[in-house]
Short mmCIF file of C-alpha atoms in Angstrom, two decimals:
data_model
loop_
_atom_site.label_atom_id
_atom_site.label_comp_id
_atom_site.label_asym_id
_atom_site.label_seq_id
_atom_site.Cartn_x
_atom_site.Cartn_y
_atom_site.Cartn_z
CA UNK A 1459 147.65 -56.72 87.84
CA UNK A 1460 149.42 -53.52 86.72
CA UNK A 1461 153.04 -54.25 85.65
CA UNK A 1462 155.94 -52.47 87.39
CA UNK A 1463 157.16 -49.69 85.13
CA UNK A 1464 160.79 -50.40 85.84
CA UNK A 1465 160.29 -54.05 84.99
CA UNK A 1466 158.63 -53.06 81.69
CA UNK A 1467 161.56 -50.85 80.75
CA UNK A 1468 163.95 -53.59 81.51
CA UNK A 1469 162.11 -55.96 79.29
CA UNK A 1470 161.89 -53.34 76.57
CA UNK A 1471 165.71 -52.86 76.75
CA UNK A 1472 166.06 -56.51 75.82
CA UNK A 1473 167.46 -59.63 77.44
CA UNK A 1474 171.25 -59.79 77.59
CA UNK A 1475 172.99 -62.51 75.74
CA UNK A 1476 175.65 -64.51 77.57
CA UNK A 1477 178.69 -62.23 78.22
CA UNK A 1478 176.82 -59.08 77.18
CA UNK A 1479 176.83 -55.94 79.40
CA UNK A 1480 174.26 -56.02 82.14
CA UNK A 1481 171.33 -53.59 81.84
CA UNK A 1482 170.76 -51.48 84.98
CA UNK A 1483 167.31 -49.96 85.62
CA UNK A 1484 166.34 -47.06 87.82
CA UNK A 1485 163.08 -45.45 88.77
CA UNK A 1486 162.48 -41.96 90.22
CA UNK A 1487 159.11 -40.34 91.06
CA UNK A 1488 157.72 -36.99 92.19
CA UNK A 1489 154.21 -35.73 93.00
CA UNK A 1490 153.39 -32.35 91.53
CA UNK A 1491 150.61 -29.98 92.57
CA UNK A 1492 149.76 -29.10 88.97
CA UNK A 1493 147.60 -30.68 86.25
CA UNK A 1494 149.13 -33.54 84.30
CA UNK A 1495 148.69 -31.68 80.97
CA UNK A 1496 150.89 -28.76 82.33
CA UNK A 1497 153.55 -31.18 83.51
CA UNK A 1498 153.60 -33.22 80.31
CA UNK A 1499 153.92 -29.98 78.27
CA UNK A 1500 157.14 -29.07 80.10
CA UNK A 1501 158.56 -32.49 79.41
CA UNK A 1502 157.59 -32.46 75.78
CA UNK A 1503 158.91 -28.92 75.03
CA UNK A 1504 162.67 -29.38 74.71
CA UNK A 1505 163.19 -25.72 73.78
CA UNK A 1506 162.45 -24.88 77.48
CA UNK A 1507 164.63 -27.61 79.01
CA UNK A 1508 167.68 -25.36 79.74
CA UNK A 1509 165.31 -23.02 81.69
CA UNK A 1510 163.46 -25.92 83.49
CA UNK A 1511 166.19 -28.50 84.14
CA UNK A 1512 169.33 -27.56 85.94
CA UNK A 1513 171.63 -30.13 84.31
CA UNK A 1514 170.61 -29.28 80.77
CA UNK A 1515 172.81 -26.72 79.01
CA UNK A 1516 171.56 -26.75 75.48
CA UNK A 1517 169.23 -28.80 73.27
CA UNK A 1518 168.99 -28.80 69.43
CA UNK A 1519 166.26 -30.52 67.46
CA UNK A 1520 168.18 -32.21 64.56
CA UNK A 1521 165.13 -33.88 63.00
CA UNK A 1522 161.39 -33.94 63.72
CA UNK A 1523 158.66 -36.02 62.14
CA UNK A 1524 155.17 -36.25 63.66
CA UNK A 1525 155.70 -37.51 67.19
CA UNK A 1526 159.33 -38.40 66.81
CA UNK A 1527 162.40 -36.23 67.37
CA UNK A 1528 166.17 -36.62 66.98
CA UNK A 1529 167.88 -34.35 69.53
CA UNK A 1530 171.46 -33.24 70.31
CA UNK A 1531 171.78 -32.61 74.09
CA UNK A 1532 174.43 -30.94 76.15
CA UNK A 1533 174.17 -31.42 79.94
CA UNK A 1534 176.23 -31.78 83.04
CA UNK A 1535 176.79 -35.21 84.66
CA UNK A 1536 178.98 -35.54 87.74
CA UNK A 1537 180.18 -31.95 87.16
CA UNK A 1538 181.31 -32.80 83.53
CA UNK A 1539 179.61 -31.44 80.43
CA UNK A 1540 178.50 -34.32 78.22
CA UNK A 1541 176.91 -34.35 74.82
CA UNK A 1542 174.82 -37.09 73.08
CA UNK A 1543 172.21 -37.69 70.41
CA UNK A 1544 168.85 -38.98 71.51
CA UNK A 1545 165.68 -40.23 69.78
CA UNK A 1546 162.34 -39.46 71.40
CA UNK A 1547 158.79 -40.74 70.80
CA UNK A 1548 156.04 -38.54 72.25
CA UNK A 1549 152.53 -39.83 73.07
CA UNK A 1550 150.37 -36.90 74.18
CA UNK A 1551 147.32 -39.00 74.79
CA UNK A 1552 149.11 -41.34 77.20
CA UNK A 1553 151.30 -38.49 78.40
CA UNK A 1554 154.56 -40.44 77.92
CA UNK A 1555 157.83 -39.60 76.28
CA UNK A 1556 160.18 -42.50 75.49
CA UNK A 1557 163.82 -41.80 74.76
CA UNK A 1558 166.88 -43.69 73.61
CA UNK A 1559 170.38 -42.37 73.11
CA UNK A 1560 171.59 -42.98 69.56
CA UNK A 1561 175.17 -41.96 70.25
CA UNK A 1562 176.13 -41.98 73.92
CA UNK A 1563 179.07 -40.36 75.67
CA UNK A 1564 181.78 -42.61 77.24
CA UNK A 1565 181.56 -44.49 79.54
CA UNK A 1566 177.88 -45.03 78.71
CA UNK A 1567 177.38 -47.89 76.20
CA UNK A 1568 173.61 -47.51 75.96
CA UNK A 1569 170.94 -45.36 77.70
CA UNK A 1570 167.19 -45.10 77.43
CA UNK A 1571 164.08 -44.68 79.41
CA UNK A 1572 160.71 -43.08 79.65
CA UNK A 1573 158.77 -40.16 81.26
CA UNK A 1574 155.29 -41.08 82.46
CA UNK A 1575 152.85 -38.33 83.71
CA UNK A 1576 149.81 -39.56 85.53
CA UNK A 1577 146.81 -37.65 86.83
CA UNK A 1578 145.93 -37.79 90.50
CA UNK A 1579 142.44 -37.69 92.00
CA UNK A 1580 143.20 -34.33 93.67
CA UNK A 1581 143.90 -32.58 90.31
CA UNK A 1582 147.63 -32.94 90.62
CA UNK A 1583 149.96 -35.38 89.00
CA UNK A 1584 152.58 -37.99 89.55
CA UNK A 1585 155.66 -38.23 87.40
CA UNK A 1586 157.70 -41.40 86.93
CA UNK A 1587 161.18 -41.13 85.29
CA UNK A 1588 162.68 -44.49 84.17
CA UNK A 1589 166.18 -45.19 82.97
CA UNK A 1590 167.87 -48.27 81.64
CA UNK A 1591 171.63 -48.28 80.82
CA UNK A 1592 174.71 -50.27 80.24
CA UNK A 1593 178.35 -49.35 80.75
CA UNK A 1594 181.31 -49.77 78.38
CA UNK A 1595 182.84 -53.21 78.95
CA UNK A 1596 180.47 -53.58 81.93
CA UNK A 1597 183.15 -51.80 84.05
CA UNK A 1598 181.99 -51.67 87.72
CA UNK A 1599 183.60 -48.23 88.17
CA UNK A 1600 181.79 -46.95 85.08
CA UNK A 1601 178.51 -48.42 86.32
CA UNK A 1602 178.92 -46.64 89.58
CA UNK A 1603 179.80 -43.35 87.87
CA UNK A 1604 176.73 -43.64 85.55
CA UNK A 1605 174.47 -44.57 88.51
CA UNK A 1606 175.48 -41.50 90.45
CA UNK A 1607 174.93 -39.24 87.44
CA UNK A 1608 171.56 -40.73 86.65
CA UNK A 1609 170.43 -40.47 90.32
CA UNK A 1610 171.69 -36.90 90.72
CA UNK A 1611 170.21 -35.63 87.50
CA UNK A 1612 166.91 -37.45 87.84
CA UNK A 1613 166.36 -36.03 91.36
CA UNK A 1614 167.35 -32.51 90.14
CA UNK A 1615 165.23 -32.69 87.08
CA UNK A 1616 162.13 -33.90 88.90
CA UNK A 1617 162.47 -31.25 91.59
CA UNK A 1618 162.86 -28.61 88.91
CA UNK A 1619 159.96 -29.94 86.85
CA UNK A 1620 157.73 -29.77 90.01
CA UNK A 1621 158.86 -26.23 90.73
CA UNK A 1622 158.32 -25.08 87.16
CA UNK A 1623 154.88 -26.77 86.87
CA UNK A 1624 153.61 -25.43 90.23
CA UNK A 1625 154.66 -21.88 89.28
CA UNK A 1626 153.42 -22.02 85.76
CA UNK A 1627 150.19 -20.31 86.67
CA UNK A 1628 151.73 -17.63 88.83
CA UNK A 1629 150.94 -14.04 87.94
CA UNK A 1630 149.94 -14.80 84.35
CA UNK A 1631 148.08 -11.51 84.26
CA UNK A 1632 151.40 -9.86 85.06
CA UNK A 1633 153.13 -11.31 81.98
CA UNK A 1634 154.38 -14.55 83.47
CA UNK A 1635 157.68 -15.61 84.86
CA UNK A 1636 159.71 -16.27 81.62
CA UNK A 1637 160.64 -13.66 79.07
CA UNK A 1638 163.12 -13.29 76.16
CA UNK A 1639 164.77 -10.16 74.72
CA UNK A 1640 167.63 -9.25 72.46
CA UNK A 1641 170.09 -6.42 71.45
CA UNK A 1642 171.80 -6.10 68.16
CA UNK A 1643 174.71 -4.08 66.70
CA UNK A 1644 175.60 -3.79 63.04
CA UNK A 1645 179.34 -4.20 62.36
CA UNK A 1646 181.39 -3.38 59.34
CA UNK A 1647 183.75 -6.33 59.78
CA UNK A 1648 183.87 -10.10 59.43
CA UNK A 1649 181.89 -12.68 61.31
CA UNK A 1650 185.18 -14.48 62.10
CA UNK A 1651 186.60 -11.38 63.92
CA UNK A 1652 183.40 -10.82 65.87
CA UNK A 1653 183.23 -14.45 66.87
CA UNK A 1654 186.86 -14.45 67.91
CA UNK A 1655 186.22 -11.50 70.32
CA UNK A 1656 183.26 -13.22 71.82
CA UNK A 1657 184.96 -16.60 71.96
CA UNK A 1658 188.08 -15.30 73.73
CA UNK A 1659 186.36 -14.53 76.94
CA UNK A 1660 189.70 -15.12 78.75
CA UNK A 1661 190.72 -11.63 77.37
CA UNK A 1662 187.52 -9.89 78.44
CA UNK A 1663 189.06 -8.34 81.68
CA UNK A 1664 191.46 -6.43 79.32
CA UNK A 1665 188.80 -5.59 76.75
CA UNK A 1666 185.58 -4.99 78.66
CA UNK A 1667 185.21 -2.34 81.45
CA UNK A 1668 182.51 -4.34 83.33
CA UNK A 1669 184.49 -7.61 83.52
CA UNK A 1670 186.83 -7.54 86.50
CA UNK A 1671 188.07 -11.13 86.47
CA UNK A 1672 187.45 -14.31 84.60
CA UNK A 1673 188.48 -17.98 84.92
CA UNK A 1674 188.01 -20.00 81.72
CA UNK A 1675 188.42 -23.68 81.03
CA UNK A 1676 187.89 -24.99 77.48
CA UNK A 1677 187.62 -28.47 76.00
CA UNK A 1678 186.38 -30.04 72.79
CA UNK A 1679 182.74 -31.10 72.99
CA UNK A 1680 181.74 -34.77 72.73
CA UNK A 1681 180.14 -33.92 69.41
CA UNK A 1682 178.35 -31.41 67.28
CA UNK A 1683 181.55 -29.64 66.02
CA UNK A 1684 181.68 -27.47 69.07
CA UNK A 1685 183.79 -26.54 72.07
CA UNK A 1686 182.68 -26.28 75.65
CA UNK A 1687 183.82 -23.45 78.04
CA UNK A 1688 183.32 -23.15 81.74
CA UNK A 1689 183.39 -19.51 82.89
CA UNK A 1690 183.79 -18.12 86.42
CA UNK A 1691 183.38 -14.39 86.00
CA UNK A 1692 183.36 -11.29 88.27
CA UNK A 1693 181.28 -8.47 86.84
CA UNK A 1694 181.48 -4.92 87.95
CA UNK A 1695 178.21 -3.01 88.48
CA UNK A 1696 177.77 0.76 87.96
CA UNK A 1697 178.05 1.29 91.76
CA UNK A 1698 181.42 -0.48 91.78
CA UNK A 1699 180.19 -3.68 93.46
CA UNK A 1700 181.30 -7.07 92.12
CA UNK A 1701 178.96 -9.87 91.18
CA UNK A 1702 180.10 -13.44 90.54
CA UNK A 1703 178.55 -15.65 87.90
CA UNK A 1704 179.34 -19.17 86.72
CA UNK A 1705 178.30 -20.34 83.24
CA UNK A 1706 178.85 -23.02 80.68
CA UNK A 1707 179.09 -22.03 77.01
CA UNK A 1708 178.90 -24.18 73.91
CA UNK A 1709 180.77 -22.48 70.99
CA UNK A 1710 179.98 -23.26 67.34
CA UNK A 1711 182.70 -21.55 65.23
CA UNK A 1712 181.33 -22.90 61.97
CA UNK A 1713 177.96 -21.24 62.61
CA UNK A 1714 179.24 -18.13 64.38
CA UNK A 1715 177.01 -18.95 67.38
CA UNK A 1716 177.75 -19.23 71.11
CA UNK A 1717 175.05 -20.50 73.48
CA UNK A 1718 175.35 -20.42 77.27
CA UNK A 1719 173.61 -21.21 80.53
CA UNK A 1720 174.29 -19.39 83.77
CA UNK A 1721 174.75 -21.94 86.51
CA UNK A 1722 174.78 -19.51 89.36
CA UNK A 1723 172.01 -16.95 88.89
CA UNK A 1724 171.17 -13.74 90.87
CA UNK A 1725 168.49 -13.94 93.66
CA UNK A 1726 165.66 -12.67 91.39
CA UNK A 1727 166.10 -15.45 88.80
CA UNK A 1728 165.60 -19.18 88.72
CA UNK A 1729 167.08 -19.51 85.20
CA UNK A 1730 169.13 -17.55 82.65
CA UNK A 1731 170.27 -18.74 79.24
CA UNK A 1732 171.59 -16.80 76.29
CA UNK A 1733 172.91 -16.86 72.76
CA UNK A 1734 175.33 -14.82 70.70
CA UNK A 1735 174.56 -14.84 66.98
CA UNK A 1736 176.51 -13.32 64.07
CA UNK A 1737 174.77 -13.14 60.74
CA UNK A 1738 175.52 -11.49 57.35
CA UNK A 1739 174.00 -7.98 57.11
CA UNK A 1740 174.57 -5.57 54.33
CA UNK A 1741 178.27 -5.20 53.70
CA UNK A 1742 179.10 -6.49 57.19
CA UNK A 1743 177.42 -8.53 59.85
CA UNK A 1744 174.84 -8.09 62.61
CA UNK A 1745 175.69 -9.47 66.07
CA UNK A 1746 172.85 -10.17 68.37
CA UNK A 1747 172.72 -11.06 72.03
CA UNK A 1748 169.63 -13.08 73.21
CA UNK A 1749 168.61 -13.62 76.75
CA UNK A 1750 165.92 -15.87 78.16
CA UNK A 1751 165.17 -15.35 81.91
CA UNK A 1752 162.83 -17.11 84.28
CA UNK A 1753 162.06 -14.98 87.40
CA UNK A 1754 161.89 -16.42 90.88
CA UNK A 1755 158.86 -14.83 92.63
CA UNK A 1756 160.23 -15.23 96.11
CA UNK A 1757 163.63 -13.85 95.00
CA UNK A 1758 161.95 -10.87 93.39
CA UNK A 1759 160.23 -10.05 96.71
CA UNK A 1760 163.52 -10.48 98.65
CA UNK A 1761 165.38 -8.12 96.20
CA UNK A 1762 162.76 -5.54 95.40
CA UNK A 1763 160.35 -5.66 98.39
CA UNK A 1764 157.02 -7.52 99.05
CA UNK A 1765 155.00 -5.20 96.84
CA UNK A 1766 157.23 -5.56 93.72
CA UNK A 1767 155.57 -6.75 90.55
CA UNK A 1768 156.96 -9.09 87.94
CA UNK A 1769 156.85 -6.27 85.48
CA UNK A 1770 159.14 -4.18 87.60
CA UNK A 1771 161.52 -7.16 87.98
CA UNK A 1772 161.54 -7.76 84.25
CA UNK A 1773 162.41 -4.16 83.55
CA UNK A 1774 165.32 -4.15 86.01
CA UNK A 1775 166.69 -7.55 84.75
CA UNK A 1776 166.34 -6.42 81.14
CA UNK A 1777 168.18 -3.19 81.76
CA UNK A 1778 171.06 -4.87 83.65
CA UNK A 1779 171.65 -7.71 81.29
CA UNK A 1780 171.01 -5.63 78.23
CA UNK A 1781 173.44 -2.93 79.32
CA UNK A 1782 176.35 -5.47 79.72
CA UNK A 1783 175.45 -7.28 76.45
CA UNK A 1784 175.38 -4.02 74.48
CA UNK A 1785 178.68 -2.93 75.97
CA UNK A 1786 180.21 -6.26 74.92
CA UNK A 1787 178.75 -5.90 71.36
CA UNK A 1788 180.07 -2.38 70.95
CA UNK A 1789 183.60 -3.38 71.97
CA UNK A 1790 183.30 -6.42 69.58
CA UNK A 1791 182.34 -3.93 66.88
CA UNK A 1792 185.34 -1.69 67.59
CA UNK A 1793 187.66 -4.72 67.55
CA UNK A 1794 186.35 -6.19 64.30
CA UNK A 1795 186.17 -2.87 62.47
CA UNK A 1796 189.71 -1.96 63.42
CA UNK A 1797 190.94 -5.29 62.02
CA UNK A 1798 188.89 -4.67 58.93
CA UNK A 1799 190.39 -1.26 58.41
CA UNK A 1800 193.89 -2.55 58.58
CA UNK A 1801 193.27 -5.35 55.98
#
C-alpha cells in the first residue's frame, strides 16, 4: 500500500508532546501537460522563482553544498511581504525538493514541506505540494491566517508552475519567452548619493520626467538588513498616455542594491523583475539597471497582432523599459555629481 504523502509529512514533522502546538498539514496538487523533468527543473531553480511564482518577490542563496541550499526568501502572504530563511534538500532522481524554514516570520512558529513531481503515462506530470506548519502559541486566529496564506500561495504557485512548464517549449527557435538585459551609466559621485536617489522613489515625480505620480509605502523587512517598499506608479509614455504599475522593492543600503518585482505587468508580459546595482568604478561608481522579462505569447498577439514574433516583442519591450531606466540613471548621475561638486 502506498502511504498518503500528507500523512508522511505529518509523521516527518514529529509527534507533538503534550501541550505543544498542533501541526497542521495541507496538500495541493496539479496536473501539468509537460515532462516531469521540465517541471522539476523549474522547482529546483530558485533563481527563476520570481519570474515563475507570483507570490515570490526575491530569493537569495545564502549557502549551497551538493544537494542542499540555505535560502533567504521574500514573498507576499495575505497581501503582506514576508521574509524567512529556508533549508532545502534536492533529490533530482526522485524529483523531490524538501524544505524547512530555519527562521520563520510571525505568526508562523514552524513551516516545512515537500515538492513531489511524478511522471504520468501520457508524458505529462503530476505535482504534489505538501506543507506542515505550527502557529505561535497555537493561536486559532494565527492558524487561520497561515492556512489562508498557504492555500492561496500554493494554488497560485501550482497554477503558475503549470503555465510556465507548458509554455517552456514555445517558440524556442525564436529565442524563447524569457530574456535579460541591462543598461549602465558611469557616475563621478558616491554610491550613497546614487542609492539615495533610487531609494527615494517618493520624490521621482519631481525628479523624473516620465513619472507622473507615485504612491510609496515603506517598512523594515523581516530580515536580511533590508527595507521593503510598495510602489503604485503612473508612468508617462512618449505619446502622453499614462500607464499604471504596481511593484514591490527590497532595498539593501549596505550593498547599494535594490531588487524589485512588478506585480501588475503590461499585457505582453507574464513576469517582470529588476535590479539596481551600484558598484565602484574608476574614481566614481557604475550604476546598472537589470531587467528580466517573461513574455506572454497571447498578450504579444493581442498587443502587436497575430503575426507578431517574439523577437519583435522583445525589441519593443527592451526599448521601452531601457529608455525609462536610462532616463532614471542619467538623472541619478546629475544628482550625485552635483552633490559631489559641492563637497
